[in-house]
């Protein structure tokens, strides 16, 4: 069966869901997006994702042509029409069709797209690490500083992160950790990072990274388990010498990083806190 896509108010077979070659997200990456996971027919933290999209759109001054409630309903309807129980869904918002000029005034009507993939069939799955956790490098590409592009804005332009990801591919590892221009740890191209040391969790400060929804979930879970959690300025030293390092994201869940720049983290296996958080998060997804 052909996938069904939501495009500007219509549910269309994927082959008929066309976006203009003059669309400003295609021409300039001008827009924002969200990825939401659905398990057993239920979306995880859908309202938080919709709120974050509306915030990104506010910053970009793009008007979303739906209420938050109607947008959430359209996500669910897209999943339903595709017949998925477990799915990745993605909302993409573009400034819309305009001209080959980055002047935002030339694109007056936003383009809104919702797509859904079967969770088991995501093409990126074939690249996921098969070992006890992810092997990473620290990328030479620095995370764009917040004075240039605000990292909490989940923008359609991921070039900064794609450069880091290309470094990971060249190095033959699973992912790349990006530092900021002051040498502090930020995030990987698509995941937030936590360091575990002496039973405490530390994570880079929110102003320097995407304010991940899974990051928030892990901070809550850690507190419920009685593990102190704090935001901190972390360097490569803190990664290399951690007891555990873990990453969080909607698409990837909670994953251990077991090696950074050739140094095993802890004993090189997924640690007990990462395992416990992963199990508790999995239980939340299906509860
Ligand atoms: N950082 C970046 C740059 C991301 O793209 C993502 C994925 N959305 C994350 C962190 C993780 O955020 P979340 O838990 O909201 O998926």
PDB file of C-alpha atoms and ligand atoms in Angstrom, residues 33-35 49 52 143 151 154 158 161 165 178 187-193 209-216 248-253 281, ligand 1:
ATOM      1  CA  UNK A  33      10.243  20.372  12.014  1.00  0.00           C
ATOM      2  CA  UNK A  34       9.435  17.802  14.692  1.00  0.00           C
ATOM      3  CA  UNK A  35       9.775  14.038  14.898  1.00  0.00           C
ATOM      4  CA  UNK A  49       6.342  18.278  20.238  1.00  0.00           C
ATOM      5  CA  UNK A  52       7.990  23.062  20.395  1.00  0.00           C
ATOM      6  CA  UNK A 143      28.032  23.399  17.086  1.00  0.00           C
ATOM      7  CA  UNK A 151      19.843  25.711  19.022  1.00  0.00           C
ATOM      8  CA  UNK A 154      14.526  22.918  15.456  1.00  0.00           C
ATOM      9  CA  UNK A 158      20.913  20.711   9.600  1.00  0.00           C
ATOM     10  CA  UNK A 161      25.051  18.596  12.220  1.00  0.00           C
ATOM     11  CA  UNK A 165      27.823  13.194  10.965  1.00  0.00           C
ATOM     12  CA  UNK A 178      29.949  18.241  18.926  1.00  0.00           C
ATOM     13  CA  UNK A 187      25.146  17.202  21.627  1.00  0.00           C
ATOM     14  CA  UNK A 188      25.460  14.782  18.743  1.00  0.00           C
ATOM     15  CA  UNK A 189      23.846  15.725  15.408  1.00  0.00           C
ATOM     16  CA  UNK A 190      20.490  14.369  16.626  1.00  0.00           C
ATOM     17  CA  UNK A 191      20.787  13.362  20.289  1.00  0.00           C
ATOM     18  CA  UNK A 192      21.283  15.016  23.672  1.00  0.00           C
ATOM     19  CA  UNK A 193      24.053  13.750  25.929  1.00  0.00           C
ATOM     20  CA  UNK A 209      21.590  22.462  22.689  1.00  0.00           C
ATOM     21  CA  UNK A 210      18.181  21.484  21.396  1.00  0.00           C
ATOM     22  CA  UNK A 211      15.935  21.284  24.456  1.00  0.00           C
ATOM     23  CA  UNK A 212      15.215  17.632  23.796  1.00  0.00           C
ATOM     24  CA  UNK A 213      11.934  16.146  24.926  1.00  0.00           C
ATOM     25  CA  UNK A 214      13.604  12.813  25.727  1.00  0.00           C
ATOM     26  CA  UNK A 215      16.239  14.825  27.660  1.00  0.00           C
ATOM     27  CA  UNK A 216      13.433  16.215  29.851  1.00  0.00           C
ATOM     28  CA  UNK A 248      18.600  10.634  24.281  1.00  0.00           C
ATOM     29  CA  UNK A 249      16.365  11.305  21.299  1.00  0.00           C
ATOM     30  CA  UNK A 250      12.875  10.615  20.061  1.00  0.00           C
ATOM     31  CA  UNK A 251      14.065   8.533  17.143  1.00  0.00           C
ATOM     32  CA  UNK A 252      16.885   6.688  18.953  1.00  0.00           C
ATOM     33  CA  UNK A 253      15.512   6.439  22.493  1.00  0.00           C
ATOM     34  CA  UNK A 281      11.672   4.839  29.204  1.00  0.00           C
TER      35      UNK A 281
HETATM   36  N1  LIG B   1      19.513  17.414  19.485  1.00  0.00           N
HETATM   37  C1  LIG B   1      19.259  17.556  18.177  1.00  0.00           C
HETATM   38  C2  LIG B   1      20.121  18.467  17.361  1.00  0.00           C
HETATM   39  C3  LIG B   1      18.186  16.849  17.583  1.00  0.00           C
HETATM   40  O1  LIG B   1      17.914  16.967  16.275  1.00  0.00           O
HETATM   41  C4  LIG B   1      17.403  15.978  18.391  1.00  0.00           C
HETATM   42  C5  LIG B   1      16.285  15.178  17.776  1.00  0.00           C
HETATM   43  N2  LIG B   1      15.088  15.906  17.755  1.00  0.00           N
HETATM   44  C6  LIG B   1      17.699  15.885  19.756  1.00  0.00           C
HETATM   45  C7  LIG B   1      18.764  16.616  20.274  1.00  0.00           C
HETATM   46  C8  LIG B   1      16.838  15.044  20.674  1.00  0.00           C
HETATM   47  O2  LIG B   1      15.622  15.713  20.920  1.00  0.00           O
HETATM   48  P1  LIG B   1      14.268  14.929  21.230  1.00  0.00           P
HETATM   49  O3  LIG B   1      14.493  14.133  22.446  1.00  0.00           O
HETATM   50  O4  LIG B   1      13.254  16.012  21.432  1.00  0.00           O
HETATM   51  O5  LIG B   1      13.980  14.073  20.035  1.00  0.00           O
END
